[in-house]
Amino acid sequence: MPDPRIRNRYWQLTAAMIRTGILGYGGGPSVIPLIRYEAVTRYGWVKDEEFGDILAIANALPGPIATKIAAYLGYREKGWTGALLAMLAHILPSSAAMILLMSIVQLLSRSPVIAGMIAAVMPVIAVMIGMMAYEFGKRAHKGLGLVLGLAFFAAAFLLLEVVPLHPAVVIALFLAYGAIHYKVAERLRSRAHKRKSRKGEYTTWSG
């Protein structure tokens, strides 16, 4: 008899990806907070820190970001079967809706009701993205401090909006800096610890 916990995890993946695929109005930017809620808050598949890493890598790779994240989460939970299930659950409902609605889109394109629906949902998407940005901002403040965190935000804005560089290039630059910063910080802490240990040994020997 199959383990009910396995069926339950498959059901979680299916339900979560159907919800995100249907409710992710507007594509990638709007669906990311929904996937984060399902993966981090509702089911606890990953921690917020790991989801931030997943988002960064998915954004650096080509292709639809939501589909890549769905595939990874499915793979992480249930291997290749979970990856395929998560992708299909995320894509198929909205694909079917696209085929259905495109057949009558010409009739609705000039409807003031449809225009009002689109205008009304935009603030909701903006708030969702803002909340996710705030959560990541808190993580950046905790890890880098206020000054360095603000400097990174400013640098990212300049590189993305003023220069502008491709997001994948910016993410690669920041990942490289993070790796170098971590190694340098670890080396400095190790040296400080050694100096402190030697000072303690000298004090003990002198006493």
mmCIF file of C-alpha atoms in Angstrom:
data_model
loop_
_atom_site.group_PDB
_atom_site.id
_atom_site.type_symbol
_atom_site.label_atom_id
_atom_site.label_comp_id
_atom_site.label_asym_id
_atom_site.label_seq_id
_atom_site.Cartn_x
_atom_site.Cartn_y
_atom_site.Cartn_z
ATOM 1 C CA MET A 1 0.000 0.000 0.000
ATOM 2 C CA PRO A 2 1.494 3.394 -0.970
ATOM 3 C CA ASP A 3 2.666 5.624 1.836
ATOM 4 C CA PRO A 4 -0.073 8.289 2.401
ATOM 5 C CA ARG A 5 2.645 10.847 3.139
ATOM 6 C CA ILE A 6 3.943 10.430 -0.423
ATOM 7 C CA ARG A 7 0.474 10.933 -1.889
ATOM 8 C CA ASN A 8 0.022 13.944 0.339
ATOM 9 C CA ARG A 9 3.265 15.556 -0.868
ATOM 10 C CA TYR A 10 2.247 14.994 -4.489
ATOM 11 C CA TRP A 11 -1.105 16.554 -3.674
ATOM 12 C CA GLN A 12 0.618 19.516 -2.077
ATOM 13 C CA LEU A 13 2.732 20.094 -5.195
ATOM 14 C CA THR A 14 -0.286 19.782 -7.473
ATOM 15 C CA ALA A 15 -2.546 22.057 -5.441
ATOM 16 C CA ALA A 16 0.155 24.683 -4.879
ATOM 17 C CA MET A 17 1.190 24.896 -8.517
ATOM 18 C CA ILE A 18 -2.400 24.980 -9.782
ATOM 19 C CA ARG A 19 -3.120 27.878 -7.438
ATOM 20 C CA THR A 20 -0.019 29.796 -8.480
ATOM 21 C CA GLY A 21 -0.612 29.109 -12.168
ATOM 22 C CA ILE A 22 -4.200 30.338 -12.040
ATOM 23 C CA LEU A 23 -3.788 33.267 -9.650
ATOM 24 C CA GLY A 24 -0.435 34.524 -10.966
ATOM 25 C CA TYR A 25 -2.015 37.282 -13.005
ATOM 26 C CA GLY A 26 0.545 39.131 -15.090
ATOM 27 C CA GLY A 27 3.280 36.519 -15.326
ATOM 28 C CA GLY A 28 6.545 36.144 -13.430
ATOM 29 C CA PRO A 29 6.576 39.267 -11.217
ATOM 30 C CA SER A 30 3.128 38.553 -9.797
ATOM 31 C CA VAL A 31 3.477 34.774 -9.446
ATOM 32 C CA ILE A 32 6.737 34.797 -7.465
ATOM 33 C CA PRO A 33 5.126 36.029 -4.206
ATOM 34 C CA LEU A 34 2.440 33.361 -4.635
ATOM 35 C CA ILE A 35 5.009 30.586 -5.070
ATOM 36 C CA ARG A 36 6.957 31.926 -2.105
ATOM 37 C CA TYR A 37 3.829 31.793 0.051
ATOM 38 C CA GLU A 38 3.110 28.197 -0.958
ATOM 39 C CA ALA A 39 6.706 26.972 -0.607
ATOM 40 C CA VAL A 40 7.735 28.888 2.514
ATOM 41 C CA THR A 41 4.611 29.781 4.489
ATOM 42 C CA ARG A 42 1.930 27.246 3.639
ATOM 43 C CA TYR A 43 3.920 24.010 3.243
ATOM 44 C CA GLY A 44 7.384 24.866 4.566
ATOM 45 C CA TRP A 45 9.266 23.105 1.777
ATOM 46 C CA VAL A 46 12.104 25.625 1.984
ATOM 47 C CA LYS A 47 13.219 28.423 4.287
ATOM 48 C CA ASP A 48 12.960 32.042 3.203
ATOM 49 C CA GLU A 49 16.741 32.238 2.758
ATOM 50 C CA GLU A 50 16.792 29.255 0.403
ATOM 51 C CA PHE A 51 13.879 30.643 -1.597
ATOM 52 C CA GLY A 52 15.871 33.837 -2.098
ATOM 53 C CA ASP A 53 18.740 31.770 -3.509
ATOM 54 C CA ILE A 54 16.344 29.847 -5.761
ATOM 55 C CA LEU A 55 14.854 33.101 -7.031
ATOM 56 C CA ALA A 56 18.281 34.584 -7.782
ATOM 57 C CA ILE A 57 19.477 31.553 -9.740
ATOM 58 C CA ALA A 58 16.172 31.164 -11.605
ATOM 59 C CA ASN A 59 16.284 34.826 -12.586
ATOM 60 C CA ALA A 60 19.794 34.404 -13.956
ATOM 61 C CA LEU A 61 18.848 31.487 -16.206
ATOM 62 C CA PRO A 62 16.924 31.773 -19.488
ATOM 63 C CA GLY A 63 13.242 30.929 -19.713
ATOM 64 C CA PRO A 64 10.093 31.644 -17.661
ATOM 65 C CA ILE A 65 11.096 32.139 -14.050
ATOM 66 C CA ALA A 66 7.935 30.694 -12.488
ATOM 67 C CA THR A 67 8.236 27.454 -14.465
ATOM 68 C CA LYS A 68 11.867 27.020 -13.408
ATOM 69 C CA ILE A 69 11.042 27.551 -9.741
ATOM 70 C CA ALA A 70 8.076 25.173 -9.946
ATOM 71 C CA ALA A 71 10.271 22.498 -11.527
ATOM 72 C CA TYR A 72 12.985 22.894 -8.897
ATOM 73 C CA LEU A 73 10.549 22.764 -5.982
ATOM 74 C CA GLY A 74 8.946 19.644 -7.428
ATOM 75 C CA TYR A 75 12.344 18.041 -7.957
ATOM 76 C CA ARG A 76 13.456 18.978 -4.460
ATOM 77 C CA GLU A 77 10.432 17.312 -2.916
ATOM 78 C CA LYS A 78 9.843 14.289 -5.158
ATOM 79 C CA GLY A 79 12.628 14.053 -7.723
ATOM 80 C CA TRP A 80 11.982 14.068 -11.468
ATOM 81 C CA THR A 81 8.403 12.890 -11.020
ATOM 82 C CA GLY A 82 7.721 15.815 -8.732
ATOM 83 C CA ALA A 83 9.410 18.227 -11.156
ATOM 84 C CA LEU A 84 7.240 17.069 -14.058
ATOM 85 C CA LEU A 85 4.088 17.142 -11.928
ATOM 86 C CA ALA A 86 4.801 20.628 -10.612
ATOM 87 C CA MET A 87 5.486 22.028 -14.086
ATOM 88 C CA LEU A 88 2.342 20.497 -15.600
ATOM 89 C CA ALA A 89 0.181 21.613 -12.678
ATOM 90 C CA HIS A 90 1.550 25.134 -13.002
ATOM 91 C CA ILE A 91 1.291 25.394 -16.794
ATOM 92 C CA LEU A 92 -1.763 23.412 -17.919
ATOM 93 C CA PRO A 93 -4.607 25.276 -16.159
ATOM 94 C CA SER A 94 -3.496 28.702 -17.382
ATOM 95 C CA SER A 95 -2.709 27.259 -20.850
ATOM 96 C CA ALA A 96 -6.238 25.847 -21.095
ATOM 97 C CA ALA A 97 -7.644 29.172 -19.929
ATOM 98 C CA MET A 98 -5.514 30.984 -22.516
ATOM 99 C CA ILE A 99 -6.859 28.826 -25.336
ATOM 100 C CA LEU A 100 -10.420 29.298 -24.138
ATOM 101 C CA LEU A 101 -10.253 33.033 -23.569
ATOM 102 C CA MET A 102 -8.376 33.885 -26.752
ATOM 103 C CA SER A 103 -11.341 32.631 -28.731
ATOM 104 C CA ILE A 104 -13.500 35.423 -27.307
ATOM 105 C CA VAL A 105 -10.861 38.057 -26.509
ATOM 106 C CA GLN A 106 -11.879 40.192 -29.464
ATOM 107 C CA LEU A 107 -15.362 40.469 -28.052
ATOM 108 C CA LEU A 108 -14.098 41.529 -24.630
ATOM 109 C CA SER A 109 -11.103 43.683 -25.539
ATOM 110 C CA ARG A 110 -13.128 46.896 -25.611
ATOM 111 C CA SER A 111 -15.328 46.087 -22.627
ATOM 112 C CA PRO A 112 -15.088 48.673 -19.813
ATOM 113 C CA VAL A 113 -15.721 45.862 -17.328
ATOM 114 C CA ILE A 114 -12.579 43.994 -18.429
ATOM 115 C CA ALA A 115 -10.566 47.213 -18.430
ATOM 116 C CA GLY A 116 -11.758 47.902 -14.889
ATOM 117 C CA MET A 117 -10.815 44.390 -13.741
ATOM 118 C CA ILE A 118 -7.297 44.817 -15.116
ATOM 119 C CA ALA A 119 -6.895 48.229 -13.484
ATOM 120 C CA ALA A 120 -8.211 46.960 -10.141
ATOM 121 C CA VAL A 121 -5.828 44.000 -9.894
ATOM 122 C CA MET A 122 -2.669 46.027 -10.570
ATOM 123 C CA PRO A 123 -2.422 47.556 -7.048
ATOM 124 C CA VAL A 124 -2.754 44.075 -5.540
ATOM 125 C CA ILE A 125 0.172 42.808 -7.614
ATOM 126 C CA ALA A 126 2.228 45.874 -6.677
ATOM 127 C CA VAL A 127 1.591 45.283 -2.951
ATOM 128 C CA MET A 128 2.511 41.590 -3.219
ATOM 129 C CA ILE A 129 5.791 42.398 -4.935
ATOM 130 C CA GLY A 130 6.468 45.154 -2.409
ATOM 131 C CA MET A 131 5.918 42.773 0.530
ATOM 132 C CA MET A 132 8.337 40.250 -0.954
ATOM 133 C CA ALA A 133 10.901 42.998 -1.583
ATOM 134 C CA TYR A 134 10.512 44.133 2.035
ATOM 135 C CA GLU A 135 11.168 40.611 3.339
ATOM 136 C CA PHE A 136 14.302 40.292 1.207
ATOM 137 C CA GLY A 137 15.340 43.770 2.303
ATOM 138 C CA LYS A 138 15.170 42.685 5.955
ATOM 139 C CA ARG A 139 17.380 39.718 5.137
ATOM 140 C CA ALA A 140 19.876 41.987 3.397
ATOM 141 C CA HIS A 141 19.911 44.338 6.392
ATOM 142 C CA LYS A 142 20.477 41.430 8.757
ATOM 143 C CA GLY A 143 23.295 39.964 6.683
ATOM 144 C CA LEU A 144 25.037 43.105 5.434
ATOM 145 C CA GLY A 145 24.050 45.867 7.825
ATOM 146 C CA LEU A 146 22.155 49.052 7.031
ATOM 147 C CA VAL A 147 24.905 50.990 5.223
ATOM 148 C CA LEU A 148 26.179 48.149 3.039
ATOM 149 C CA GLY A 149 22.647 46.931 2.380
ATOM 150 C CA LEU A 150 21.533 50.361 1.139
ATOM 151 C CA ALA A 151 24.699 50.618 -0.951
ATOM 152 C CA PHE A 152 23.905 47.285 -2.589
ATOM 153 C CA PHE A 153 20.336 48.348 -3.305
ATOM 154 C CA ALA A 154 21.583 51.561 -4.895
ATOM 155 C CA ALA A 155 24.234 49.723 -6.923
ATOM 156 C CA ALA A 156 21.687 47.165 -8.136
ATOM 157 C CA PHE A 157 19.282 49.923 -9.175
ATOM 158 C CA LEU A 158 21.995 51.767 -11.095
ATOM 159 C CA LEU A 159 23.225 48.626 -12.831
ATOM 160 C CA LEU A 160 19.742 47.454 -13.782
ATOM 161 C CA GLU A 161 18.018 50.734 -14.637
ATOM 162 C CA VAL A 162 20.707 53.275 -15.533
ATOM 163 C CA VAL A 163 23.521 51.304 -17.198
ATOM 164 C CA PRO A 164 21.511 48.981 -17.915
ATOM 165 C CA LEU A 165 22.924 45.478 -17.536
ATOM 166 C CA HIS A 166 21.101 42.202 -17.989
ATOM 167 C CA PRO A 167 19.736 40.909 -14.630
ATOM 168 C CA ALA A 168 21.765 37.701 -15.040
ATOM 169 C CA VAL A 169 24.993 39.729 -15.234
ATOM 170 C CA VAL A 170 24.078 41.767 -12.147
ATOM 171 C CA ILE A 171 23.216 38.641 -10.166
ATOM 172 C CA ALA A 172 26.483 36.981 -11.215
ATOM 173 C CA LEU A 173 28.458 40.059 -10.114
ATOM 174 C CA PHE A 174 26.769 40.159 -6.722
ATOM 175 C CA LEU A 175 27.186 36.407 -6.219
ATOM 176 C CA ALA A 176 30.885 36.736 -7.009
ATOM 177 C CA TYR A 177 31.233 39.609 -4.558
ATOM 178 C CA GLY A 178 29.354 37.642 -1.905
ATOM 179 C CA ALA A 179 31.676 34.662 -2.305
ATOM 180 C CA ILE A 180 34.784 36.859 -2.081
ATOM 181 C CA HIS A 181 33.358 38.848 0.838
ATOM 182 C CA TYR A 182 32.566 35.654 2.732
ATOM 183 C CA LYS A 183 36.058 34.231 2.230
ATOM 184 C CA VAL A 184 37.756 37.486 3.230
ATOM 185 C CA ALA A 185 35.518 37.865 6.285
ATOM 186 C CA GLU A 186 36.214 34.293 7.359
ATOM 187 C CA ARG A 187 39.964 34.826 6.963
ATOM 188 C CA LEU A 188 39.875 38.032 9.008
ATOM 189 C CA ARG A 189 37.843 36.369 11.750
ATOM 190 C CA SER A 190 40.268 33.445 11.798
ATOM 191 C CA ARG A 191 43.257 35.793 12.147
ATOM 192 C CA ALA A 192 41.547 37.764 14.891
ATOM 193 C CA HIS A 193 40.755 34.535 16.743
ATOM 194 C CA LYS A 194 44.372 33.370 16.457
ATOM 195 C CA ARG A 195 45.675 36.710 17.746
ATOM 196 C CA LYS A 196 43.240 36.563 20.638
ATOM 197 C CA SER A 197 44.301 33.007 21.448
ATOM 198 C CA ARG A 198 48.002 33.930 21.350
ATOM 199 C CA LYS A 199 47.362 36.946 23.559
ATOM 200 C CA GLY A 200 45.527 34.751 26.034
ATOM 201 C CA GLU A 201 48.374 32.228 26.069
ATOM 202 C CA TYR A 202 50.926 35.006 26.585
ATOM 203 C CA THR A 203 48.902 36.461 29.466
ATOM 204 C CA THR A 204 48.601 33.038 31.087
ATOM 205 C CA TRP A 205 52.331 32.365 30.668
ATOM 206 C CA SER A 206 53.265 35.786 32.095
ATOM 207 C CA GLY A 207 50.989 35.273 35.085
#
